[in-house]
Coordinates of C-alpha atoms and ligand atoms in Angstrom, one line a residue:
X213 CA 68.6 94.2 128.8
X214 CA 69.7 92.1 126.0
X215 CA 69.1 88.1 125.9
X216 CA 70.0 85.9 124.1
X217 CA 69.6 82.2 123.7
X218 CA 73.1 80.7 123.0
X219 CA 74.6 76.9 122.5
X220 CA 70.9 75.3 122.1
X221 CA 68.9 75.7 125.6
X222 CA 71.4 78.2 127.3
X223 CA 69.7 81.6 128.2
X224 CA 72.2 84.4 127.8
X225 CA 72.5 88.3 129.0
X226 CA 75.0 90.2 127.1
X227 CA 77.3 92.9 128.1
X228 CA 79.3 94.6 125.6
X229 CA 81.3 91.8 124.1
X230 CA 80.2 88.8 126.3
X231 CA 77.4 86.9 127.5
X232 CA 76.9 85.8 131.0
X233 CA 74.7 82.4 131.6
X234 CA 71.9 83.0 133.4
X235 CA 69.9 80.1 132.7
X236 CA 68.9 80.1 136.5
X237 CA 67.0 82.5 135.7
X238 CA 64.6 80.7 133.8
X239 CA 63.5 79.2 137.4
X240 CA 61.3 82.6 137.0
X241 CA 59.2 81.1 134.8
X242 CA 56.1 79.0 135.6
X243 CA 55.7 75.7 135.0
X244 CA 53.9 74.7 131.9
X245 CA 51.0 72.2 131.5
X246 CA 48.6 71.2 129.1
X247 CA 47.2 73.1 127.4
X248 CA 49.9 75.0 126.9
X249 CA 49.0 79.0 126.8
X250 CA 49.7 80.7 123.0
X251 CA 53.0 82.8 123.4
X252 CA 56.6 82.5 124.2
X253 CA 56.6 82.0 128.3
X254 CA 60.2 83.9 128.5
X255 CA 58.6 86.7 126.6
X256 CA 55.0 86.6 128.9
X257 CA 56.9 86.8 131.9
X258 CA 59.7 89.0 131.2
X259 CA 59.4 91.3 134.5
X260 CA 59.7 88.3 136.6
X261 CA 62.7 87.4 134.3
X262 CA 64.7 90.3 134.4
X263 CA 64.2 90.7 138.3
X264 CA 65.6 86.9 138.5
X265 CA 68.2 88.0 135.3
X266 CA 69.6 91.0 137.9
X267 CA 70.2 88.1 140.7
X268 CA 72.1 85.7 139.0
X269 CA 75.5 85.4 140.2
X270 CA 77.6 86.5 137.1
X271 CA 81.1 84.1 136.5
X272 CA 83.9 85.4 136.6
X273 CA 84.7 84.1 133.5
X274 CA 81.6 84.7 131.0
X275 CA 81.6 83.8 127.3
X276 CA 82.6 85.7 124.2
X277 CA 79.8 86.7 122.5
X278 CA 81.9 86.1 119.2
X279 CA 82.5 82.5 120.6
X280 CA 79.2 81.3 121.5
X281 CA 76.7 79.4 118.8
X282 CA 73.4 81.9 118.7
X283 CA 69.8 80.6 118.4
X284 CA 66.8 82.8 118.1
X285 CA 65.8 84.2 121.0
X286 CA 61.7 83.9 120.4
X287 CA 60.9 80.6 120.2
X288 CA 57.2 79.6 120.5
X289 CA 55.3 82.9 119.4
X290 CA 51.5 82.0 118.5
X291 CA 52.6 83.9 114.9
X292 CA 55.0 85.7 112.9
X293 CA 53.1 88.9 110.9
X294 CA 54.8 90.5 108.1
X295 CA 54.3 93.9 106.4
X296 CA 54.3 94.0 102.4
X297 CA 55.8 97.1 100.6
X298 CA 56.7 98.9 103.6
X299 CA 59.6 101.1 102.0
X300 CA 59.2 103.1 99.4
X301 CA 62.4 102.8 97.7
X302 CA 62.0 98.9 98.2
X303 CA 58.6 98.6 96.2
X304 CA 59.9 101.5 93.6
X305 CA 62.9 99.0 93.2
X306 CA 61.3 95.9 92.1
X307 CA 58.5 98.3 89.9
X308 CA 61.4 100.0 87.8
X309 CA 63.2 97.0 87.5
X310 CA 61.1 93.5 86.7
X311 CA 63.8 91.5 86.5
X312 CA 64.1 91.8 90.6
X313 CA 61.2 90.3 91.2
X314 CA 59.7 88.5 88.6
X315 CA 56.1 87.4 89.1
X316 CA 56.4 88.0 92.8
X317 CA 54.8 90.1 94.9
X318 CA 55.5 93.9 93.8
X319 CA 53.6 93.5 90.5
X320 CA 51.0 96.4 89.4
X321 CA 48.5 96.3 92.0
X322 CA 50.6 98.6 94.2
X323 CA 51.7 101.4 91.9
X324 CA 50.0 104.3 92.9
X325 CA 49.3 102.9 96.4
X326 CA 50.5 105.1 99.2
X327 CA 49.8 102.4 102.2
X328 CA 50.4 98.9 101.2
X329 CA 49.8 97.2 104.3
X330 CA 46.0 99.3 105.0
X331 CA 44.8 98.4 102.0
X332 CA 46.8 94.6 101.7
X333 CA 46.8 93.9 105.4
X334 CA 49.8 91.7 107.1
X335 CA 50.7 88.3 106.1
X336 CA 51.7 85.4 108.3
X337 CA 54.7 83.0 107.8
X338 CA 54.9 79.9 109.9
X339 CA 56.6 80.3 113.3
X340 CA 58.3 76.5 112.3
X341 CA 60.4 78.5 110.0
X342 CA 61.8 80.7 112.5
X343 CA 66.1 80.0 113.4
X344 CA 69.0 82.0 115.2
X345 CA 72.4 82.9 113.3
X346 CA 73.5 79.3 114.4
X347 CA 71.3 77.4 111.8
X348 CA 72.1 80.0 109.4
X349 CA 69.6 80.0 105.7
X350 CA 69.1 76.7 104.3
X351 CA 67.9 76.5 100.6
X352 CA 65.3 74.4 100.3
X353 CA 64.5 75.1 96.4
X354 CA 68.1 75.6 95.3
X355 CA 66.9 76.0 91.5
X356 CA 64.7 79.0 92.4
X357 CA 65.4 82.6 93.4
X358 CA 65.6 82.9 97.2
X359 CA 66.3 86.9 98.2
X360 CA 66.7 88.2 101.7
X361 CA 64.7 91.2 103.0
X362 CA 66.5 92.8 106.2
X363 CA 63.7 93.9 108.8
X364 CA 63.0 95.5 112.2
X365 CA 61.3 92.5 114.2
X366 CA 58.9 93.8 116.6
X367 CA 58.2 91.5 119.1
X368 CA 54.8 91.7 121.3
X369 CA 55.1 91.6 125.3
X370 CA 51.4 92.5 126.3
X371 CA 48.2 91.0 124.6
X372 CA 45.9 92.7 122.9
X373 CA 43.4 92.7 120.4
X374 CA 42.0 96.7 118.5
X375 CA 45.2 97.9 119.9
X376 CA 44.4 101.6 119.4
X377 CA 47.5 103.5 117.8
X378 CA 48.1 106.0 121.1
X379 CA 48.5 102.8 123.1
X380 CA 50.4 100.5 120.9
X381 CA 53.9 100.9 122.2
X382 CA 53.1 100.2 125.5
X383 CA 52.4 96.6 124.1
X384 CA 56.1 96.0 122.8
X385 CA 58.4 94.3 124.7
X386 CA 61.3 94.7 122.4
X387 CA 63.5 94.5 119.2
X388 CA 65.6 91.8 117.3
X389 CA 66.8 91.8 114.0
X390 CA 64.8 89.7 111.2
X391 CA 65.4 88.5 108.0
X392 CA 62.3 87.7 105.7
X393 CA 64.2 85.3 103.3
X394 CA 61.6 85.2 100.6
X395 CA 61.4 82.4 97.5
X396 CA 60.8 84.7 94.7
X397 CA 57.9 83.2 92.7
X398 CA 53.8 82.2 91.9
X399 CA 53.0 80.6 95.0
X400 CA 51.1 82.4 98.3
X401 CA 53.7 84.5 100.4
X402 CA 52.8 82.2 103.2
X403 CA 54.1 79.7 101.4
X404 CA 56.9 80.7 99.5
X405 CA 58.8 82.6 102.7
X406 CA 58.0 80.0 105.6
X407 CA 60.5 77.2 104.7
X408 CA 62.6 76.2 107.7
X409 CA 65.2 79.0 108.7
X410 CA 63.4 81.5 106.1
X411 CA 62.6 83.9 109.2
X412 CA 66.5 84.6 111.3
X413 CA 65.8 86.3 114.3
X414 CA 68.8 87.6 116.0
X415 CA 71.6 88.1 117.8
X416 CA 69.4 88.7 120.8
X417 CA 66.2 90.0 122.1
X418 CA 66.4 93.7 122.9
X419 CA 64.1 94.8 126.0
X420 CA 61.9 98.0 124.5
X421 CA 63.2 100.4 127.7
X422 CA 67.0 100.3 125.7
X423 CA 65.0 101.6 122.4
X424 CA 64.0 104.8 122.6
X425 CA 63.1 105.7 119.3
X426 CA 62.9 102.1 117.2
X427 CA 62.3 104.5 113.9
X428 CA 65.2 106.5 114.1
X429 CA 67.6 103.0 113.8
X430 CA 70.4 102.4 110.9
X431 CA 70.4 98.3 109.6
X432 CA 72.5 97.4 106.5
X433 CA 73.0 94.0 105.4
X434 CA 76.1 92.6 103.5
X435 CA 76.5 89.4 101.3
X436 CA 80.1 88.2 100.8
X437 CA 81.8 91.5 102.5
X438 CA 79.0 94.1 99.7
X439 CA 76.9 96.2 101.2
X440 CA 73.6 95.3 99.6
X441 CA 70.7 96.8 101.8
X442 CA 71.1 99.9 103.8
X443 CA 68.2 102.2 105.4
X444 CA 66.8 104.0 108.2
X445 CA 63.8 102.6 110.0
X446 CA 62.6 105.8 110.0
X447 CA 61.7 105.1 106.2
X448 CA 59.6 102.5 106.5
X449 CA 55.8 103.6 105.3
X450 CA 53.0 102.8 108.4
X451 CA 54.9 102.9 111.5
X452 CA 55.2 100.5 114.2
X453 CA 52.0 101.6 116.2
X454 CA 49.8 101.6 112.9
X455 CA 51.2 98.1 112.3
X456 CA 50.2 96.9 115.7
X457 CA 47.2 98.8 115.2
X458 CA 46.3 97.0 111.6
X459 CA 47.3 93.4 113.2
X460 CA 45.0 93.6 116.6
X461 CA 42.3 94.8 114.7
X462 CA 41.6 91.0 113.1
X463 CA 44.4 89.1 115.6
X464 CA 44.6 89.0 119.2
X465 CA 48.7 89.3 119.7
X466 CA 50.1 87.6 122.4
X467 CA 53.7 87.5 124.6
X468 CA 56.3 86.7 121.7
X469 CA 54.1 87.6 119.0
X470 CA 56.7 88.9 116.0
X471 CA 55.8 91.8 113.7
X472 CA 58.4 92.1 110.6
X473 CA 58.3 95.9 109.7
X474 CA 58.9 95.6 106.2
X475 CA 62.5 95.9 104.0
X476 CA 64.5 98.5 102.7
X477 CA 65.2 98.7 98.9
X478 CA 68.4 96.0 98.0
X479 CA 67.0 92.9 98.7
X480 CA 68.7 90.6 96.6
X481 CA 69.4 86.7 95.9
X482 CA 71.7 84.9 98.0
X483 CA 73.2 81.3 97.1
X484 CA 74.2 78.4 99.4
X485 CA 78.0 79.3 100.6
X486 CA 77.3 82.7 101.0
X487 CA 78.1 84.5 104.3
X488 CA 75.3 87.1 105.3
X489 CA 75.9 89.9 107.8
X490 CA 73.3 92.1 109.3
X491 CA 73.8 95.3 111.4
X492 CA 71.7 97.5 113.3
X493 CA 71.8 100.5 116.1
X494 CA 71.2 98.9 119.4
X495 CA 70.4 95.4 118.8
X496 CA 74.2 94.3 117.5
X497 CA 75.2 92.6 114.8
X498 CA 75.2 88.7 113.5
X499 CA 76.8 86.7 110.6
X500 CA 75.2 83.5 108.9
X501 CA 75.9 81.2 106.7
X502 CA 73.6 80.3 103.7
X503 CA 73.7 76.4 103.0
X504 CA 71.3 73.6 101.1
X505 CA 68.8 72.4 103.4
X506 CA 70.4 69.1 104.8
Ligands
MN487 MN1 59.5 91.2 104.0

């Protein structure tokens, strides 16, 4: 199933080209009192959700997905985990060419190394920074460099902490598209690629079961109408259970959790006015705008 979270508070399930309200659904879902459990409550009681999803009555007049205002469809994960260097051609890229990235984060220390994210580990962005296609990216530092980094977004449906490799997949609960918009720059990662809107999750939340094979998946992303990043997710360096695997070994993940895979060589600087389109097989397509940050 795909869901999607449309005009602000609306909960959406798209067919094809439209997207039926099923809000109601959200009945499904416990009440919540404090304290509040770590995770996203849509995403920790998805069986319940999509049971209720299959029972609401449909209208016969649903929306347009083209016509609706989409917001991300995680919205309270306990944390958003990134991989560094996960492509090849990406980190080859920025080392043949220092201009790409300069001072930032693909400097010496990983020539020569064939796993960045064993040796490096995961980094975390702040789950405040998160938006949907709606909000678009807003600029906070419009004098610097800020690049985008097109990414499979894993997101977490079971807990788990030492998630062994062989049982990994059975802790996903599905797939959006992510964008890592990254300051390029000195500062920590954490810092430089958490400002508001810097992680777009989108255009909905794709249950696991329509996945079959989430390495075998085209995503290109275009600025202005140019193609600037196309790949496979079959490229991408430790694969989705190792990544699970090297996250649960230090954090527990929870329902919602979000894992961003890494990015394809491309990545390059986008400026306020700019209109970003991302694409990839089975979780759709979006378009955003980039703005100053009001
Ligand atoms: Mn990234």
């Amino acid at each position: 199933m795909k869901f999607c979270r449309f005009d602000y508070d609306c909960l959406g399930l798209i067919e094809g080209d439209v997207v039926h309200d099923i809000t109601p659904a959200l009945d499904a879902l416990p009440p919540l009192r404090w304290p509040v459990p770590l995770g996203d409550p849509l995403i920790a009681h998805l069986p319940a959700l999509m049971e209720a999803a299959r029972r609401v009555p449909r209208s016969a007049s649903p929306r347009l997905l083209s016509q609706v205002k989409l917001h991300s469809p995680i919205t309270n994960p306990s944390k958003v985990m990134a991989a560094p260097a996960n492509y090849r051609l990406h980190v080859q890229q920025d080392t043949k060419d220092p201009g790409v990235d300069p001072g930032g984060t693909h400097m010496k220390a990983l020539e020569g190394v064939e796993r960045p994210a064993e040796k490096y580990g995961l980094f975390l962005k702040a789950t405040s920074a998160i938006a949907g296609a709606a909000e678009g990216v807003q600029i906070v530092l419009p004098e610097r460099r800020t690049d985008h980094e097109l990414e499979l977004a894993v997101v977490i449906g079971r807990a788990g902490h030492a998630i062994r490799r062989e049982e990994a997949m059975q802790h996903v609960a599905g797939y959006c598209i992510g964008l890592d918009m990254t300051v390029r720059g000195t500062e920590d990662r954490s810092f430089r690629k958490s400002p508001d809107t810097y992680t777009v999750l989108g255009p909905c939340f794709v249950t696991a079961d329509e996945i079959p094979d989430p390495h075998a998946l085209s995503m290109s992303l275009w600025v202005n109408g140019e193609r600037r990043q196309h790949s496979s997710t079959g490229a991408m360096t430790i694969d989705i259970p190792d990544l699970i695997a090297i996250a649960s070994s230090v954090y527990t993940l929870h329902p919602g959790d979000v894992i961003l895979t890494g990015t394809p060589e491309g990545v390059g600087p986008v400026l306020p006015g700019d209109v970003v389109r991302v694409a990839c097989d089975g979780l759709g397509e979006m378009t955003l705008r980039v703005s100053h940050h009001p």
